[in-house]
Short mmCIF file of C-alpha atoms and ligand atoms in Angstrom, two decimals:
data_model
loop_
_atom_site.label_atom_id
_atom_site.label_comp_id
_atom_site.label_asym_id
_atom_site.label_seq_id
_atom_site.Cartn_x
_atom_site.Cartn_y
_atom_site.Cartn_z
CA UNK F 1 134.07 98.06 150.32
CA UNK F 2 135.01 101.71 150.49
CA UNK F 3 138.43 103.03 151.50
CA UNK F 4 139.39 105.79 153.91
CA UNK F 5 140.89 108.54 151.72
CA UNK F 6 144.29 109.84 152.77
CA UNK F 7 144.46 113.43 153.94
CA UNK F 8 145.66 115.69 151.10
CA UNK F 9 148.21 117.28 153.53
CA UNK F 10 149.98 116.53 156.78
CA UNK F 11 148.02 116.23 160.04
CA UNK F 12 149.84 119.31 161.35
CA UNK F 13 149.43 121.39 158.18
CA UNK F 14 146.29 123.20 159.36
CA UNK F 15 147.75 124.46 162.62
CA UNK F 16 147.11 126.66 164.52
CA UNK F 17 143.43 126.64 163.50
CA UNK F 18 143.17 122.84 163.68
CA UNK F 19 145.85 120.99 165.65
CA UNK F 20 147.54 117.77 164.62
CA UNK F 21 145.88 116.15 167.67
CA UNK F 22 142.42 117.09 166.38
CA UNK F 23 143.24 115.94 162.86
CA UNK F 24 144.61 112.64 164.12
CA UNK F 25 141.44 111.95 166.08
CA UNK F 26 139.15 113.36 163.43
CA UNK F 27 140.56 111.60 160.37
CA UNK F 28 142.24 108.51 161.79
CA UNK F 29 139.54 107.66 164.35
CA UNK F 30 136.20 109.36 163.59
CA UNK F 31 136.33 109.27 159.79
CA UNK F 32 137.90 105.81 159.84
CA UNK F 33 135.07 104.54 162.07
CA UNK F 34 132.37 105.80 159.67
CA UNK F 35 134.15 104.05 156.80
CA UNK F 36 134.49 100.86 158.87
CA UNK F 37 130.79 100.93 159.79
CA UNK F 38 129.72 101.42 156.17
CA UNK F 39 131.85 98.44 155.14
CA UNK F 40 130.43 96.32 157.98
CA UNK F 41 126.87 97.20 156.91
CA UNK F 42 127.31 96.62 153.16
CA UNK F 43 129.46 93.51 153.62
CA UNK F 44 132.17 92.06 151.42
CA UNK F 45 130.04 92.30 148.30
CA UNK F 46 129.59 96.07 148.37
CA UNK F 47 130.83 97.59 145.13
CA UNK F 48 132.84 100.38 146.76
CA UNK F 49 130.97 103.25 145.16
CA UNK F 50 129.91 105.41 148.11
CA UNK F 51 127.46 107.52 146.11
CA UNK F 52 125.64 104.32 145.01
CA UNK F 53 125.62 103.04 148.58
CA UNK F 54 124.04 106.32 149.70
CA UNK F 55 121.44 106.15 146.92
CA UNK F 56 120.42 102.62 147.91
CA UNK F 57 120.36 103.47 151.61
CA UNK F 58 117.98 106.35 150.84
CA UNK F 59 115.73 104.09 148.77
CA UNK F 60 115.68 101.37 151.42
CA UNK F 61 115.26 103.76 154.34
CA UNK F 62 118.38 102.31 156.03
CA UNK F 63 119.01 105.15 158.48
CA UNK F 64 122.18 103.71 160.05
CA UNK F 65 123.82 103.15 156.67
CA UNK F 66 122.57 106.48 155.39
CA UNK F 67 124.07 108.39 158.32
CA UNK F 68 127.41 106.57 158.35
CA UNK F 69 127.78 106.76 154.57
CA UNK F 70 126.83 110.45 154.74
CA UNK F 71 129.50 111.04 157.36
CA UNK F 72 132.10 109.15 155.31
CA UNK F 73 131.32 111.31 152.26
CA UNK F 74 131.08 114.62 154.14
CA UNK F 75 134.43 114.16 155.87
CA UNK F 76 136.24 113.24 152.64
CA UNK F 77 134.73 116.34 151.03
CA UNK F 78 135.62 118.46 154.08
CA UNK F 79 139.35 117.55 153.91
CA UNK F 80 139.42 118.92 150.37
CA UNK F 81 137.72 122.16 151.41
CA UNK F 82 140.82 123.13 153.39
CA UNK F 83 144.29 124.09 152.19
CA UNK F 84 147.44 124.63 154.28
CA UNK F 85 148.37 127.62 152.13
CA UNK F 86 146.38 130.75 151.37
CA UNK F 87 144.15 130.49 148.32
CA UNK F 88 141.96 133.25 146.96
CA UNK F 89 138.54 133.61 145.45
CA UNK F 90 138.64 134.21 141.70
CA UNK F 91 136.94 133.41 138.42
CA UNK F 92 133.22 132.81 137.89
CA UNK F 93 132.73 131.94 141.56
CA UNK F 94 133.86 135.43 142.55
CA UNK F 95 131.14 136.95 140.34
CA UNK F 96 128.54 134.55 141.73
CA UNK F 97 129.46 135.54 145.33
CA UNK F 98 128.96 139.22 144.44
CA UNK F 99 125.59 138.48 142.88
CA UNK F 100 124.30 136.34 145.76
CA UNK F 101 125.80 138.06 148.81
CA UNK F 102 127.07 141.47 147.73
CA UNK F 103 130.69 140.65 148.60
CA UNK F 104 132.91 138.04 150.23
CA UNK F 105 132.57 139.68 153.65
CA UNK F 106 128.79 139.23 153.55
CA UNK F 107 129.19 135.58 152.55
CA UNK F 108 131.62 135.09 155.45
CA UNK F 109 129.05 136.61 157.83
CA UNK F 110 126.22 134.43 156.48
CA UNK F 111 128.34 131.26 156.66
CA UNK F 112 129.49 131.87 160.24
CA UNK F 113 126.01 132.91 161.38
CA UNK F 114 124.42 129.80 159.85
CA UNK F 115 127.08 127.51 161.33
CA UNK F 116 127.15 129.01 164.80
CA UNK F 117 123.35 129.14 165.17
CA UNK F 118 122.84 125.56 163.90
CA UNK F 119 121.50 123.49 166.81
CA UNK F 120 123.53 120.39 167.62
CA UNK F 121 125.79 118.42 165.28
CA UNK F 122 125.88 118.85 161.54
CA UNK F 123 127.50 120.68 158.67
CA UNK F 124 127.41 124.19 157.14
CA UNK F 125 127.68 124.37 153.36
CA UNK F 126 128.11 126.80 150.51
CA UNK F 127 126.12 125.31 147.63
CA UNK F 128 125.40 126.09 143.99
CA UNK F 129 122.06 125.55 142.36
CA UNK F 130 123.05 126.16 138.77
CA UNK F 131 124.69 129.57 138.88
CA UNK F 132 122.99 130.66 142.14
CA UNK F 133 124.69 130.32 145.53
CA UNK F 134 123.28 129.70 149.00
CA UNK F 135 124.44 128.86 152.53
CA UNK F 136 122.63 125.91 154.12
CA UNK F 137 123.12 123.57 157.08
CA UNK F 138 122.37 119.87 157.48
CA UNK F 139 121.95 117.79 160.65
CA UNK F 140 124.06 114.91 161.93
CA UNK F 141 125.18 112.67 159.04
CA UNK F 142 122.85 114.11 156.44
CA UNK F 143 124.72 114.88 153.24
CA UNK F 144 124.39 116.84 150.02
CA UNK F 145 126.35 114.18 148.14
CA UNK F 146 123.36 113.33 145.96
CA UNK F 147 122.14 116.86 145.35
CA UNK F 148 119.94 118.53 144.35
CA UNK F 149 122.38 121.39 145.00
CA UNK F 150 126.09 120.94 144.35
CA UNK F 151 128.30 121.57 147.40
CA UNK F 152 131.24 123.94 146.94
CA UNK F 153 132.46 124.11 150.56
CA UNK F 154 131.59 122.53 153.88
CA UNK F 155 132.68 122.97 157.49
CA UNK F 156 132.16 120.34 160.16
CA UNK F 157 129.99 121.54 163.08
CA UNK F 158 130.42 118.42 165.21
CA UNK F 159 132.25 119.17 168.45
CA UNK F 160 134.97 116.63 167.59
CA UNK F 161 136.01 119.06 164.79
CA UNK F 162 136.90 121.95 167.09
CA UNK F 163 136.49 121.23 170.82
CA UNK F 164 140.16 120.37 171.54
CA UNK F 165 141.36 123.60 169.93
CA UNK F 166 138.49 126.07 170.43
CA UNK F 167 136.48 124.58 173.31
CA UNK F 168 132.83 125.65 172.94
CA UNK F 169 133.60 128.67 170.72
CA UNK F 170 132.10 127.37 167.49
CA UNK F 171 131.81 130.87 166.00
CA UNK F 172 135.50 131.51 166.75
CA UNK F 173 136.45 128.24 165.07
CA UNK F 174 134.33 129.08 162.01
CA UNK F 175 135.87 132.55 161.74
CA UNK F 176 139.46 131.22 161.88
CA UNK F 177 138.56 128.38 159.54
CA UNK F 178 137.11 130.82 157.03
CA UNK F 179 140.03 133.26 157.23
CA UNK F 180 142.91 130.76 157.22
CA UNK F 181 141.89 127.43 155.74
CA UNK F 182 139.25 127.69 153.01
CA UNK F 183 140.45 126.09 149.77
CA UNK F 184 139.01 128.51 147.22
CA UNK F 185 140.66 126.63 144.38
CA UNK F 186 138.62 123.56 145.28
CA UNK F 187 135.40 125.61 145.62
CA UNK F 188 136.09 127.21 142.26
CA UNK F 189 136.60 123.79 140.61
CA UNK F 190 133.29 122.63 142.08
CA UNK F 191 131.53 125.77 140.88
CA UNK F 192 132.86 125.28 137.37
CA UNK F 193 131.34 121.78 137.50
CA UNK F 194 128.02 123.26 138.67
CA UNK F 195 127.78 125.56 135.64
CA UNK F 196 129.20 123.22 132.99
CA UNK F 197 129.48 119.56 132.00
CA UNK F 198 132.63 119.05 134.06
CA UNK F 199 132.57 116.31 136.67
CA UNK F 200 132.41 117.50 140.30
CA UNK F 201 134.48 115.88 143.05
CA UNK F 202 133.44 112.35 143.95
CA UNK F 203 134.41 110.20 146.92
CA UNK F 204 135.65 107.40 144.75
CA UNK F 205 138.11 109.57 142.89
CA UNK F 206 140.07 110.39 146.04
CA UNK F 207 140.02 107.01 147.69
CA UNK F 208 140.45 104.25 145.13
CA UNK F 209 143.56 104.69 143.00
CA UNK F 210 144.04 102.36 140.06
CA UNK F 211 146.58 99.83 141.28
CA UNK F 212 150.03 99.93 139.68
CA UNK F 213 150.90 96.26 139.47
CA UNK F 214 152.77 95.61 136.26
CA UNK F 215 155.77 97.29 134.67
CA UNK F 216 153.35 98.60 132.04
CA UNK F 217 151.19 100.25 134.74
CA UNK F 218 154.31 101.79 136.23
CA UNK F 219 155.41 103.21 132.86
CA UNK F 220 151.93 104.63 132.32
CA UNK F 221 151.89 106.29 135.76
CA UNK F 222 155.35 107.80 135.15
CA UNK F 223 154.24 109.18 131.82
CA UNK F 224 151.07 110.67 133.30
CA UNK F 225 152.97 112.34 136.15
CA UNK F 226 155.59 113.77 133.79
CA UNK F 227 152.85 115.35 131.68
CA UNK F 228 151.03 116.70 134.75
CA UNK F 229 154.15 118.18 136.30
CA UNK F 230 154.87 120.14 133.14
CA UNK F 231 151.77 122.17 133.99
CA UNK F 232 150.97 121.50 137.67
CA UNK F 233 147.22 121.50 138.28
CA UNK F 234 145.52 123.82 140.75
CA UNK F 235 145.40 122.57 144.34
CA UNK F 236 142.21 120.75 145.20
CA UNK F 237 141.18 119.99 141.63
CA UNK F 238 140.51 116.41 140.47
CA UNK F 239 143.74 116.60 138.41
CA UNK F 240 145.70 117.60 141.50
CA UNK F 241 144.37 114.66 143.50
CA UNK F 242 145.01 112.28 140.62
CA UNK F 243 148.61 113.49 140.47
CA UNK F 244 149.09 112.82 144.18
CA UNK F 245 147.76 109.30 143.82
CA UNK F 246 150.01 108.58 140.84
CA UNK F 247 153.09 109.92 142.68
CA UNK F 248 152.34 107.65 145.60
CA UNK F 249 152.02 104.68 143.27
CA UNK F 250 155.36 105.47 141.63
CA UNK F 251 157.00 105.89 145.04
CA UNK F 252 155.63 102.54 146.21
CA UNK F 253 156.25 100.50 143.07
CA UNK F 254 159.77 99.17 143.64
CA UNK F 255 159.20 98.61 147.34
CA UNK F 256 155.98 96.68 146.81
CA UNK F 257 157.49 94.61 143.98
CA UNK F 258 160.75 94.20 145.93
CA UNK F 259 162.87 95.04 142.89
CA UNK F 260 165.76 97.44 142.40
CA UNK F 261 165.13 100.48 140.21
CA UNK F 262 167.02 100.23 136.90
CA UNK F 263 169.62 102.93 136.00
CA UNK F 264 167.07 104.31 133.51
CA UNK F 265 164.45 104.52 136.29
CA UNK F 266 166.91 106.44 138.45
CA UNK F 267 167.52 108.97 135.67
CA UNK F 268 163.80 109.50 135.27
CA UNK F 269 163.34 109.86 139.02
CA UNK F 270 166.02 112.58 139.09
CA UNK F 271 164.17 114.42 136.36
CA UNK F 272 160.84 113.99 138.16
CA UNK F 273 162.37 115.07 141.45
CA UNK F 274 163.31 118.42 139.92
CA UNK F 275 159.76 118.90 138.75
CA UNK F 276 158.44 117.83 142.16
CA UNK F 277 160.54 120.45 143.91
CA UNK F 278 158.82 123.15 141.87
CA UNK F 279 155.46 121.52 142.63
CA UNK F 280 156.18 121.32 146.35
CA UNK F 281 156.90 125.03 146.64
CA UNK F 282 153.12 125.46 146.64
CA UNK F 283 152.92 123.50 149.89
CA UNK F 284 155.64 124.99 152.11
CA UNK F 285 154.24 123.71 155.41
CA UNK F 286 154.73 120.03 154.66
CA UNK F 287 156.93 117.95 156.98
CA UNK F 288 160.32 117.01 155.49
CA UNK F 289 160.83 114.02 153.14
CA UNK F 290 161.24 110.75 154.97
CA UNK F 291 158.69 111.57 157.67
CA UNK F 292 155.35 109.77 157.62
CA UNK F 293 153.31 112.86 156.77
CA UNK F 294 155.49 114.15 153.96
CA UNK F 295 153.28 115.26 151.10
CA UNK F 296 153.46 114.94 148.15
CA UNK F 297 155.38 111.68 148.56
CA UNK F 298 159.06 111.48 147.78
CA UNK F 299 160.16 108.98 145.18
CA UNK F 300 161.57 106.79 147.96
CA UNK F 301 164.20 104.14 147.24
CA UNK F 302 164.73 105.35 143.71
CA UNK F 303 166.31 108.56 144.97
CA UNK F 304 167.70 107.68 148.37
CA UNK F 305 171.13 106.54 147.19
CA UNK F 306 171.70 109.14 144.56
FE1 FE2 Y 1 133.68 115.27 161.87
#
């Protein structure tokens, strides 16, 4: 069984380019349906590793599974390619863009041209083949999850991604998406993986957190978060996503176990809350604590009666 990954920001965080209504339909209905179909096709005994499911579907020629698994992977990747705050191109990826396209403006033009001229549904990607970059498109639920090139960015070309907000103006959507939403920190992390031994993003990493069941697990998660918050990771990196998952687990622990936080826990939550405030300044468009879409999560009951 695979899980539907949570959005790494609020449904409304990408407005005005992508409305909350589009995100609600897109993530909660379309993406959820692909995940549901994959689970129905692999059955209860599926091992939950989407990349392995895709590999087997390719080998067996199971088109329905291939397409739904591809869509599940592409959407999860797509959510990470967007950020609600401005990020900028830097580092080795910036040099690679200059080498391949001349400058960022030329890459923008190539990306929008490829996406807007692509016939029918599909995806437009920026990919790395070793150090070299290219813009490519794929049809329907085809995916680049298994290579050979490593995806750095993708934008969804299916009408459900933009029709409510941009009607039939796909090029307009792509232009606004490029200018306002691209998560360059995520693309940069992927590029560093393409040119080194670092692990690239994987579906599993964002969707299957290690459960925090025992007090020992809880202590371990608290320790990990404290270390991470001392040097907050870049948005969109594997470390950043891991931190979000661990914060959610800490926030949920007492509620799930139905136990009161100890006075010592409360002290540690106060300390963590100060660190979180600094962390949250990077994401100013989040809804306020206590609302369903608040992100990163608050520490819940542990802080509410301070
Ligand atoms: Fe989509």
